PDB file of C-alpha atoms in Angstrom:
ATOM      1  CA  UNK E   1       0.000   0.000   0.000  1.00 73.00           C
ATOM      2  CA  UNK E   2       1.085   3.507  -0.945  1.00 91.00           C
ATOM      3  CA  UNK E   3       1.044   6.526   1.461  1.00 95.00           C
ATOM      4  CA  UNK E   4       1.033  10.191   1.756  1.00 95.00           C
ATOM      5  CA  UNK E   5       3.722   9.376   4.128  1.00 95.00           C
ATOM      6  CA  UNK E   6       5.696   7.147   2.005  1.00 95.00           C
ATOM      7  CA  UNK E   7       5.492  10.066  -0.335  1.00 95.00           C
ATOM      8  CA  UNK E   8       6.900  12.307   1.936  1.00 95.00           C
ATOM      9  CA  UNK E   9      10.285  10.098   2.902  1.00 95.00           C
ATOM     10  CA  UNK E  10      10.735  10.188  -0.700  1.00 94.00           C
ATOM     11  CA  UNK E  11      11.058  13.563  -1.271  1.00 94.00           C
ATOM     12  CA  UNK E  12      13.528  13.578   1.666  1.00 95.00           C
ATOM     13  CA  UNK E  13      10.682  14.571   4.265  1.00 95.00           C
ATOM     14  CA  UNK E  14      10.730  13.379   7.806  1.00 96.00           C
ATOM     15  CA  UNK E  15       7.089  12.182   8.364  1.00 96.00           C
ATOM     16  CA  UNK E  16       6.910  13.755  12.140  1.00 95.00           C
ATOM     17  CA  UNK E  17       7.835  16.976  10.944  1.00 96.00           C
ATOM     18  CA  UNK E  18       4.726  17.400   9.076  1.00 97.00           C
ATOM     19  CA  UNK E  19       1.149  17.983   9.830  1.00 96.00           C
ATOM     20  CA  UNK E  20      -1.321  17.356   7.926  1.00 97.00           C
ATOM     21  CA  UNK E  21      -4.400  19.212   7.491  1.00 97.00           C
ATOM     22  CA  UNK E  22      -7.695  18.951   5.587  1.00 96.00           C
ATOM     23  CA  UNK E  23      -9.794  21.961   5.432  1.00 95.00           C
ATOM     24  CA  UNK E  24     -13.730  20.552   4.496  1.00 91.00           C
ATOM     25  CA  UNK E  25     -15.902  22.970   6.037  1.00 87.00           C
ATOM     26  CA  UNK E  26     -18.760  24.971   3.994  1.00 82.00           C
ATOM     27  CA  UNK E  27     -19.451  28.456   4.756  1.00 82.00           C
ATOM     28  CA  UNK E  28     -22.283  30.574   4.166  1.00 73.00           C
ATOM     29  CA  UNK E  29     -22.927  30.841   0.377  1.00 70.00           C
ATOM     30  CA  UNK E  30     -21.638  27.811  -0.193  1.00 75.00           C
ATOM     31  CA  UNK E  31     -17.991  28.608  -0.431  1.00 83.00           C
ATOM     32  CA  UNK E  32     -15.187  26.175   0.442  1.00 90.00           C
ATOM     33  CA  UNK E  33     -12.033  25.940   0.806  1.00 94.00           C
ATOM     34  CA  UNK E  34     -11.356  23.933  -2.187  1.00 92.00           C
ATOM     35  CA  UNK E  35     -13.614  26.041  -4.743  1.00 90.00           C
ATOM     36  CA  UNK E  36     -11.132  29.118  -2.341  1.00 91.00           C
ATOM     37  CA  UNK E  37      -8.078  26.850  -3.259  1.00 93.00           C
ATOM     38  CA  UNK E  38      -9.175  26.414  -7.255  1.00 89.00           C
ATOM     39  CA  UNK E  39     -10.159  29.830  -8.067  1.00 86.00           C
ATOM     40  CA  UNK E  40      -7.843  32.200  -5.726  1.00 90.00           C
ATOM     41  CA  UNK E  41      -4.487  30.095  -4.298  1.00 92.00           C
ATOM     42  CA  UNK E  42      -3.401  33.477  -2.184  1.00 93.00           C
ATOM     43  CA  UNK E  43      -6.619  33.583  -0.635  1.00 94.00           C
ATOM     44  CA  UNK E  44      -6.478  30.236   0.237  1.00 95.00           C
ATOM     45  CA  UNK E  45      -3.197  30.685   2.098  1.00 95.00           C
ATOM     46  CA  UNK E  46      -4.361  33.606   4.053  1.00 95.00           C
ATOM     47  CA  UNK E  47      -7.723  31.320   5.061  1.00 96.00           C
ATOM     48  CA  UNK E  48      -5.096  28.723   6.857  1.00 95.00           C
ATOM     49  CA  UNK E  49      -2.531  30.591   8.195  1.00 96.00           C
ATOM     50  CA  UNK E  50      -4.931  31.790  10.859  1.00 96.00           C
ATOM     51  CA  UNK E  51      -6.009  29.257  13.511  1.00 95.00           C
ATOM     52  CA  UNK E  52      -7.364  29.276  16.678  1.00 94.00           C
ATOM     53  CA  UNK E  53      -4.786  29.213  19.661  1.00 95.00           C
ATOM     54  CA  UNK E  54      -6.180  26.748  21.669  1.00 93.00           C
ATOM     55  CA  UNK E  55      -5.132  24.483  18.945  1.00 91.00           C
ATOM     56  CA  UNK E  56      -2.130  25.337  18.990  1.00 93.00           C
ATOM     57  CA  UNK E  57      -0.553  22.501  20.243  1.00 92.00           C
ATOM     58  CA  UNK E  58      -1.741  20.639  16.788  1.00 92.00           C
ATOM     59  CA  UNK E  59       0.320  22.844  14.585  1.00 94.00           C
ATOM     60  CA  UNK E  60       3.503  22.898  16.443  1.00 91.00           C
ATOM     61  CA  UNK E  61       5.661  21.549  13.364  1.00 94.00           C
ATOM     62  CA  UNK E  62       8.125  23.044  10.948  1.00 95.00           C
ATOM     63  CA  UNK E  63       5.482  21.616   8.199  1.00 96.00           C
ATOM     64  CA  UNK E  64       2.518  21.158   7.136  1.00 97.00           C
ATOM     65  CA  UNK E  65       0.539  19.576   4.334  1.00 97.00           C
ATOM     66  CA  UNK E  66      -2.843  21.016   3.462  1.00 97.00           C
ATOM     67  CA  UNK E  67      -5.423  18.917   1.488  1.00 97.00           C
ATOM     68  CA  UNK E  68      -8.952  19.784   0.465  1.00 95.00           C
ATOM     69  CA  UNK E  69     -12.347  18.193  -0.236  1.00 92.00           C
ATOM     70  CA  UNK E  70     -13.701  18.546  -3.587  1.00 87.00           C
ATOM     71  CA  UNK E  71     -17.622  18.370  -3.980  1.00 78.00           C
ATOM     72  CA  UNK E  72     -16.869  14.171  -5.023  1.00 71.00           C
ATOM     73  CA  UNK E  73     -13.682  12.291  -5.018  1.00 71.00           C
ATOM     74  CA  UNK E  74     -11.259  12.037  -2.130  1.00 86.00           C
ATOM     75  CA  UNK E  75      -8.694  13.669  -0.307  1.00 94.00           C
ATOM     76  CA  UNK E  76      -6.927  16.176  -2.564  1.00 95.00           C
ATOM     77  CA  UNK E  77      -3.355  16.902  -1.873  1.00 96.00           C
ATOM     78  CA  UNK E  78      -3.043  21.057  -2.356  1.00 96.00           C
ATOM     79  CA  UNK E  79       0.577  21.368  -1.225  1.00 96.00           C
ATOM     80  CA  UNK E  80       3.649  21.703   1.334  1.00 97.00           C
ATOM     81  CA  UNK E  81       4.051  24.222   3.815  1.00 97.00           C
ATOM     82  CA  UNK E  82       6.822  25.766   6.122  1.00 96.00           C
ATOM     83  CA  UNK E  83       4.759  27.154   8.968  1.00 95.00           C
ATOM     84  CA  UNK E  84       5.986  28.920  11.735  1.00 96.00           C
ATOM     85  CA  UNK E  85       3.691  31.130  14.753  1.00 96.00           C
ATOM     86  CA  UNK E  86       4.087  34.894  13.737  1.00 96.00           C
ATOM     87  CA  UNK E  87       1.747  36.383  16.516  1.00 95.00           C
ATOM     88  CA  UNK E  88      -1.720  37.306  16.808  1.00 95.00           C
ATOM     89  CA  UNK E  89      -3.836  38.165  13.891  1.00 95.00           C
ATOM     90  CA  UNK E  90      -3.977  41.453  13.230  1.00 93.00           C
ATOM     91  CA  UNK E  91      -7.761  43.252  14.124  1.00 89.00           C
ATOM     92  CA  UNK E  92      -8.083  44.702  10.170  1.00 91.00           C
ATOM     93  CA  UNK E  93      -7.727  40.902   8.909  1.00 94.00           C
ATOM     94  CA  UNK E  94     -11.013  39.458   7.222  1.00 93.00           C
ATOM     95  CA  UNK E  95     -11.235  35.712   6.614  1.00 93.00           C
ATOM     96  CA  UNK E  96     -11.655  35.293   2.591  1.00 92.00           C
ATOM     97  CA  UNK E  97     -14.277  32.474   3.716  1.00 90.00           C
ATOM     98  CA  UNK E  98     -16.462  33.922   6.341  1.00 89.00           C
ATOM     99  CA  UNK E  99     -15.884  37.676   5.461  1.00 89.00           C
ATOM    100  CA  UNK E 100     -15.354  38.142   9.130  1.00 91.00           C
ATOM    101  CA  UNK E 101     -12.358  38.997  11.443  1.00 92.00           C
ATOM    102  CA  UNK E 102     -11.096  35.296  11.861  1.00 93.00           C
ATOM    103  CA  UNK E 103     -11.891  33.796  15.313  1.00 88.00           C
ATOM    104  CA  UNK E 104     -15.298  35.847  15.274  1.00 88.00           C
ATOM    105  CA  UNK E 105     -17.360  34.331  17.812  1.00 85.00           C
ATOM    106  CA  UNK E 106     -15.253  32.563  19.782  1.00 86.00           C
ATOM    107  CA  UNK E 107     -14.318  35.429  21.751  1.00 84.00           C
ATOM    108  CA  UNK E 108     -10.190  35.179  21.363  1.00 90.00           C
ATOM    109  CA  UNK E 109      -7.966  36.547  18.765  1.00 92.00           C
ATOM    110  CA  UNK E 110      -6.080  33.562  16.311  1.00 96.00           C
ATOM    111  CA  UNK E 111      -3.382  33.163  15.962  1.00 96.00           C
ATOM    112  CA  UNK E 112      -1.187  33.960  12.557  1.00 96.00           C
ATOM    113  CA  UNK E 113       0.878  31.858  10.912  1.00 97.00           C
ATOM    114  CA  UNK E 114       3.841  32.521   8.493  1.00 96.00           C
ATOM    115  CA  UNK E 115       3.228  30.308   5.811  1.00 94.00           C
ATOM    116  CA  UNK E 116       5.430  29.751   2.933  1.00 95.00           C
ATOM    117  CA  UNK E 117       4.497  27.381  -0.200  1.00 95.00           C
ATOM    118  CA  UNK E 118       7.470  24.909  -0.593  1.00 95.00           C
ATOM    119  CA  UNK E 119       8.645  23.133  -3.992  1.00 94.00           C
ATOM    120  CA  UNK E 120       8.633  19.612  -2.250  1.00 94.00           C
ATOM    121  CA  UNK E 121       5.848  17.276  -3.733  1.00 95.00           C
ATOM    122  CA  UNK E 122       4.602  20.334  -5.991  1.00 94.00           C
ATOM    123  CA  UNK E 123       4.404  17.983  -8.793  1.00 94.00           C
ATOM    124  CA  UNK E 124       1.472  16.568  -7.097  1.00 94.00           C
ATOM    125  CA  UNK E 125      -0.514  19.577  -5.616  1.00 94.00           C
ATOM    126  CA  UNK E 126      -3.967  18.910  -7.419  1.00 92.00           C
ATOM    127  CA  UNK E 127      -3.318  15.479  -8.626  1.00 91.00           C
ATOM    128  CA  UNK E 128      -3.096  13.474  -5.637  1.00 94.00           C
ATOM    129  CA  UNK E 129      -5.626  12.142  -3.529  1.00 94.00           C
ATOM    130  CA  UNK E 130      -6.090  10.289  -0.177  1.00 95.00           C
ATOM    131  CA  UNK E 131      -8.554   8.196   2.039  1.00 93.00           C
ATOM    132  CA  UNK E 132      -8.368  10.210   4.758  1.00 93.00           C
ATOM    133  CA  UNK E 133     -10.231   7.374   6.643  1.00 87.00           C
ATOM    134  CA  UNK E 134     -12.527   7.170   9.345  1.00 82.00           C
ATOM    135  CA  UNK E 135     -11.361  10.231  11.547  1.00 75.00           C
ATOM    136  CA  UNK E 136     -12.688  12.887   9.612  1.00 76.00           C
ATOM    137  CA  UNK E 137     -13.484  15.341  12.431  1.00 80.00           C
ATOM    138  CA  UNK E 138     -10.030  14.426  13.285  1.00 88.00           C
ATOM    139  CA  UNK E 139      -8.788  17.614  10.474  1.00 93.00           C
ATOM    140  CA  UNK E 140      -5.272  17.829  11.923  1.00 94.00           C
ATOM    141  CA  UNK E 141      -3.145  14.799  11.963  1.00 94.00           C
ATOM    142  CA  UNK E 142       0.481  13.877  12.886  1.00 94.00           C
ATOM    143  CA  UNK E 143       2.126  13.073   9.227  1.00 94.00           C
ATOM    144  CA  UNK E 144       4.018   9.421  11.051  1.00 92.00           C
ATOM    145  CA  UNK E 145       0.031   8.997  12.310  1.00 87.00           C
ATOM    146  CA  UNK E 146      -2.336   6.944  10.579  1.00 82.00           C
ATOM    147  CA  UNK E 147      -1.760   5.639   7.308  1.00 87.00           C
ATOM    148  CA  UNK E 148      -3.468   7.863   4.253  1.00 93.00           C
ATOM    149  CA  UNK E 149      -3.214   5.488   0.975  1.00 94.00           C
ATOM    150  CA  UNK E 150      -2.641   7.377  -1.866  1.00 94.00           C
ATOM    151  CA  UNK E 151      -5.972   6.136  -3.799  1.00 93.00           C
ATOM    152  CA  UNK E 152      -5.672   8.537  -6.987  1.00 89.00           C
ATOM    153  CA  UNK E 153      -2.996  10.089  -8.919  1.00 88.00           C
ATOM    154  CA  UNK E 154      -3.922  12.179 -12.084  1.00 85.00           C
ATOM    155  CA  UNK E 155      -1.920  13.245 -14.954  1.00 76.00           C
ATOM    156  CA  UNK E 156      -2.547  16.760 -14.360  1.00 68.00           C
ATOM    157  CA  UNK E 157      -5.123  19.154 -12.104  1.00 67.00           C
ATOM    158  CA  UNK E 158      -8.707  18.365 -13.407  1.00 66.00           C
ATOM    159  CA  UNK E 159     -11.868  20.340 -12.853  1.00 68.00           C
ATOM    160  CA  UNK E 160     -14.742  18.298 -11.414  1.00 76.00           C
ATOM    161  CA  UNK E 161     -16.764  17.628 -15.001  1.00 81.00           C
ATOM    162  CA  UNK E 162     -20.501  19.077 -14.926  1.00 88.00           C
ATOM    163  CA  UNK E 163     -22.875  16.667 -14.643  1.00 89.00           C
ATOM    164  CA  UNK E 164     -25.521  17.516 -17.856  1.00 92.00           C
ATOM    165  CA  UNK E 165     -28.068  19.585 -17.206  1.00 95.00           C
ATOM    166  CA  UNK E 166     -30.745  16.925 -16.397  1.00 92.00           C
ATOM    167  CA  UNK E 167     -28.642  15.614 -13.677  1.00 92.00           C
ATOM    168  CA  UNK E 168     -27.735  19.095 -11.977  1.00 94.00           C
ATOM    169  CA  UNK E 169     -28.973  20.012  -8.402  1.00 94.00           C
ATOM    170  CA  UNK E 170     -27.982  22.272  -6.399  1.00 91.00           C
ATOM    171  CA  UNK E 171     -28.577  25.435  -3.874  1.00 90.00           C
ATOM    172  CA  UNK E 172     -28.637  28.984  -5.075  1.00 91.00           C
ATOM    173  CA  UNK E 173     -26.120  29.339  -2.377  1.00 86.00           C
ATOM    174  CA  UNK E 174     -23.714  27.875  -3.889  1.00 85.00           C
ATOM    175  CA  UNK E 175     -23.766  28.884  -6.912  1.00 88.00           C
ATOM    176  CA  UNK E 176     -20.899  31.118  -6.729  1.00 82.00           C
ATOM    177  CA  UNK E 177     -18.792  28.530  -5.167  1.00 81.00           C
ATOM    178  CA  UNK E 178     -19.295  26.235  -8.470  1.00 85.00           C
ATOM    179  CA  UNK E 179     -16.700  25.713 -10.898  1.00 85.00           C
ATOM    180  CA  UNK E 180     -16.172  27.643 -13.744  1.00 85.00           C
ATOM    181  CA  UNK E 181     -16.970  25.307 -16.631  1.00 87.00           C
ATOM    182  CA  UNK E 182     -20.174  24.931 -14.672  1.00 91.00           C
ATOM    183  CA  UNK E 183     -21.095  28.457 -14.551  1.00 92.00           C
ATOM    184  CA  UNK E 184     -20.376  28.810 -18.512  1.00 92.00           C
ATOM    185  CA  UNK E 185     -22.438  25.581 -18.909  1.00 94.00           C
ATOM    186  CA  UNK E 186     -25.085  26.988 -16.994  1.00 96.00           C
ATOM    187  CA  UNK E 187     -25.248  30.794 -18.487  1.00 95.00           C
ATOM    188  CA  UNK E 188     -25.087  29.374 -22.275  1.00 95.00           C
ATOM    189  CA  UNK E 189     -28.139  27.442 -21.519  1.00 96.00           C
ATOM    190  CA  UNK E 190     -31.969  28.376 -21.498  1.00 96.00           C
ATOM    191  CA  UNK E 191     -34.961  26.541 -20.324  1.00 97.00           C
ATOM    192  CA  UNK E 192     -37.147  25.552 -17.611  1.00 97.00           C
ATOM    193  CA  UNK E 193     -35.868  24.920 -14.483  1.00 97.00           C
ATOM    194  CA  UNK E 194     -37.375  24.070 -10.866  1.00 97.00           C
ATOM    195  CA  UNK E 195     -37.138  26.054  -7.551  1.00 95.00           C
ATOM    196  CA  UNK E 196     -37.792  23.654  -4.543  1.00 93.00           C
ATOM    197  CA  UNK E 197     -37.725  25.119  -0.692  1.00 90.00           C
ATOM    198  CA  UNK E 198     -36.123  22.869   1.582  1.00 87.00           C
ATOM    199  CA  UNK E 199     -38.274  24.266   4.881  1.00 87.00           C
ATOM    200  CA  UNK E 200     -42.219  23.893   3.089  1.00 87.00           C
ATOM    201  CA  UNK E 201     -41.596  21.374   0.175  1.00 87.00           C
ATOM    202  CA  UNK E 202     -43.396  23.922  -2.059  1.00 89.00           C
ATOM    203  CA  UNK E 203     -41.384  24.520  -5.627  1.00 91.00           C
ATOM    204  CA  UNK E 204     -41.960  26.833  -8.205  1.00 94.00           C
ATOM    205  CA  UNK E 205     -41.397  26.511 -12.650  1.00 96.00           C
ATOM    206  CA  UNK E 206     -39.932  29.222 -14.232  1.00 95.00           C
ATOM    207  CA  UNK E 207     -37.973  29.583 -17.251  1.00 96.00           C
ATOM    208  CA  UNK E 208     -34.853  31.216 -17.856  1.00 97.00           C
ATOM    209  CA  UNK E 209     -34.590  33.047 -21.199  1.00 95.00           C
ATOM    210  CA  UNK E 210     -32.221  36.041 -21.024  1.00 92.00           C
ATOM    211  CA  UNK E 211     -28.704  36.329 -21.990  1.00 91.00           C
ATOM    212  CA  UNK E 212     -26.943  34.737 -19.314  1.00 95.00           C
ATOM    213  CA  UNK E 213     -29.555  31.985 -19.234  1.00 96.00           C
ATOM    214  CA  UNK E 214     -29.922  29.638 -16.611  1.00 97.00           C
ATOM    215  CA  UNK E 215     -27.219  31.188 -14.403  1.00 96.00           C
ATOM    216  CA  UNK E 216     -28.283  34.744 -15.116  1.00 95.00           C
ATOM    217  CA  UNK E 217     -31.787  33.957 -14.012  1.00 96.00           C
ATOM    218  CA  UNK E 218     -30.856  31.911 -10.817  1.00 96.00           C
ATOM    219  CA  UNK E 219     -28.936  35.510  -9.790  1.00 94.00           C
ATOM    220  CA  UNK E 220     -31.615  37.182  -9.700  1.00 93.00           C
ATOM    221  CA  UNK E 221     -32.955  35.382  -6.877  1.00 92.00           C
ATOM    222  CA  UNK E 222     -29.968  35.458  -4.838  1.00 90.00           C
ATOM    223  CA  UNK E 223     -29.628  39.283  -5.451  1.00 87.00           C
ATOM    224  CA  UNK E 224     -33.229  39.877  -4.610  1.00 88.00           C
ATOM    225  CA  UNK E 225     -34.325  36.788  -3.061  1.00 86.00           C
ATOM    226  CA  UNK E 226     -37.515  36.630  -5.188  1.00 85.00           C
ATOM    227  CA  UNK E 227     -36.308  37.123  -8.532  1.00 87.00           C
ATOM    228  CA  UNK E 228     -39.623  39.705  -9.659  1.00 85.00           C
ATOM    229  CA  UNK E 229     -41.945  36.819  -9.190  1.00 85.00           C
ATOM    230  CA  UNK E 230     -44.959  37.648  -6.826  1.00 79.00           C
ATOM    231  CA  UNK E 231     -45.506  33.951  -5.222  1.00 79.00           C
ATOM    232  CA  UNK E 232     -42.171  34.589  -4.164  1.00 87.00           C
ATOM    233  CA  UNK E 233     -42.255  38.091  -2.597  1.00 85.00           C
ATOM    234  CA  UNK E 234     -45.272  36.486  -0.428  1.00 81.00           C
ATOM    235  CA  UNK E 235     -43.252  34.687   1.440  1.00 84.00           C
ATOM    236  CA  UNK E 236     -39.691  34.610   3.405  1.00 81.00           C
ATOM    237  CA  UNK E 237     -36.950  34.168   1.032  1.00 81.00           C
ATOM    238  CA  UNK E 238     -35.121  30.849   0.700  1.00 86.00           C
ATOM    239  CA  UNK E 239     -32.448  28.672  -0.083  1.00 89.00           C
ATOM    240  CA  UNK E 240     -34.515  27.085  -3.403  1.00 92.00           C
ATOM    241  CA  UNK E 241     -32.688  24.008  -4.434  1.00 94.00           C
ATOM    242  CA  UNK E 242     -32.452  24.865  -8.276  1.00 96.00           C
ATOM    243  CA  UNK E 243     -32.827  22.594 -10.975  1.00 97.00           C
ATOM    244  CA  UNK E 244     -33.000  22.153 -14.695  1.00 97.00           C
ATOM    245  CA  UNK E 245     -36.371  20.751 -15.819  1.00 97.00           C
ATOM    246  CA  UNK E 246     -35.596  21.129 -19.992  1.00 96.00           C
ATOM    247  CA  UNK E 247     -33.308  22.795 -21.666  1.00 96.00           C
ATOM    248  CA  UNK E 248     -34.834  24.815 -24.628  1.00 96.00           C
ATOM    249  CA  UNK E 249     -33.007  25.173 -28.178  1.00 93.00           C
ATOM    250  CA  UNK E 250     -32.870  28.481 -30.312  1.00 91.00           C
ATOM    251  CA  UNK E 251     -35.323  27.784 -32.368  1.00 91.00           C
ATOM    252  CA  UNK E 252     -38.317  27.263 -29.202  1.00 93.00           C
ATOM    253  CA  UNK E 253     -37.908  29.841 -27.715  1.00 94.00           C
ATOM    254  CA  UNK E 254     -40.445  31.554 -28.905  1.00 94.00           C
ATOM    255  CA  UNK E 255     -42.794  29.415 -27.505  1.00 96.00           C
ATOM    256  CA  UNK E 256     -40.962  28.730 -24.086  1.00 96.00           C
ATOM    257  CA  UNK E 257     -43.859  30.208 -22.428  1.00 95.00           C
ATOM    258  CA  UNK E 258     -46.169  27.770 -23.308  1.00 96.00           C
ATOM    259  CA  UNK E 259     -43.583  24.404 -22.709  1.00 96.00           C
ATOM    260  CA  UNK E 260     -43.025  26.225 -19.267  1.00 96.00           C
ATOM    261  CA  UNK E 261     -47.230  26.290 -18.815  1.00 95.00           C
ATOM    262  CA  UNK E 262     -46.988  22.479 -19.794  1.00 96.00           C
ATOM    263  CA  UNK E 263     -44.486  21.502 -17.010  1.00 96.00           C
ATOM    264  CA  UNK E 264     -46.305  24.140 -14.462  1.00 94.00           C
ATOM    265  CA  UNK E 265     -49.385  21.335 -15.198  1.00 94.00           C
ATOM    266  CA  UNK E 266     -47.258  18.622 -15.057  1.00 95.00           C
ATOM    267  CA  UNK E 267     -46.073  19.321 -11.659  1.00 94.00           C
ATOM    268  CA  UNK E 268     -49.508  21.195 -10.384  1.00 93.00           C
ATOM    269  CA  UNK E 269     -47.717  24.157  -9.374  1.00 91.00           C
ATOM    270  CA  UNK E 270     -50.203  26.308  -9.218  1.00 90.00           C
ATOM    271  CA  UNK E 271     -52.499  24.088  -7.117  1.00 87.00           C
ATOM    272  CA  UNK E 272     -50.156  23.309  -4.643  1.00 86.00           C
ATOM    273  CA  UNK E 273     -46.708  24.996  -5.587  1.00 86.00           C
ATOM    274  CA  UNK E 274     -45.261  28.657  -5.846  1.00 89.00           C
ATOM    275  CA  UNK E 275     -47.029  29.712  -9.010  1.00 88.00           C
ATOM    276  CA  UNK E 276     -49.754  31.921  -9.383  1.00 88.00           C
ATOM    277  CA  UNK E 277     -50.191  32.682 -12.703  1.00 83.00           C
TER     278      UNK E 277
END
């Protein structure tokens, strides 16, 4: 069995000076650290070099190696680390993640790290991928500690591929947070798609028909958080769960209005949904 750690002693590491450390958490919006990690690498640095002091006993190592979660697949390896304790953070710093002061809530300043991106193992930041195993809450580990096989190891950094657009579901939330290709996907397509609340069950058909299609039309609704439609100003805004019911060529869209009525029947929307026209 390969490890991470057999990985390390290879590149002339000493397992027990490293630490490594997965960073999974979602924050409001749906950001994470690894959509933080793919689209802005600095900002990703400045997210973990902040940590909270009572911890600090976990980071106490010339090293560390920082891995994130993508939205499927493992354990992905997103590079080495010197880290050393600078001080406190300063009070002007915001978390990229939270858009707070870092620490907010837990009533103590963090602590800042100096942390410096090393050339060791770069040839597999983004390519390689652990089991991190069973300890999951367990987000800072000794590098000698448990065993992390190596389980993937790409030919080059690949972007999670987008599903089609009858298998996509997700939260208007996170809609920033998605990949790239996904948002281009997304704002080159028009249709009818679904808004479902998560608290009542109730959903609502619309179509999407402007020039950023789909993606456009979904941003409305997080800007406003009822996207012009009056069911929807009626009641508190939401979290929809969004969804592509049909995707509707060039040449339809003239009569988009009347395959949207069709799926508003189809689903009995108005009778017991959001719409009220």
């Amino acid at each position: 069995m390969l490890t991470f750690a057999n990985a390390l002693t290879a590149a002339g590491i000493d397992p027990a000076a490293v630490r490594l450390l997965r960073h999974h958490k979602v924050y409001p919006g749906g950001r994470t650290p690894y959509s933080l990690w793919r689209d802005h690498r600095e900002l990703f640095e400045q997210y973990q070099s902040t940590q909270d002091p009572e911890r600090r006993a976990y980071f106490a190592a010339p090293c560390w190696a920082s891995f994130v979660v993508p939205p499927a697949g493992d354990t992905l390896f997103v590079g080495l680390y010197s880290a050393a304790l600078a001080g406190l953070v300063p009070p002007d710093m915001i978390d990229p993640l939270t858009g707070m002061a870092p620490g907010t809530g837990k009533g103590r300043q963090y602590d800042l790290y100096n942390c410096r991106r090393l050339d060791a193992m770069a040839e597999y930041v983004g390519r390689l991928s652990v089991d991190w195993g069973l300890g999951t809450r367990s987000w800072v580990q000794r590098g000698d500690g448990g065993a992390k096989q190596i389980v993937a190891l790409t030919r080059q950094l690949e972007e999670e591929r987008f599903p089609g657009f009858t298998r996509f579901v997700t939260n208007l939330s996170a809609l920033e947070a998605m990949p790239k290709g996904w948002q281009e996907a997304l704002r080159s397509a028009r249709g009818i798609y679904l808004l479902a609340c998560p608290r009542t069950r109730e959903h609502y058909v619309g179509q999407a028909a402007g020039e950023d299609g789909f993606l456009g039309r979904w941003r409305e609704y997080v800007a406003s958080g009822h996207g012009g439609n009056v069911g929807l100003r009626l009641r508190d805004p939401s979290d929809y769960q969004v969804s592509v019911l049909e995707v509707v060529g060039t040449n339809d869209l003239p009569r988009i209005g009347e395959i949207e009525a069709l799926w508003k029947r189809k689903l009995l929307s108005r009778d017991v949904g959001l719409n009220l026209n």
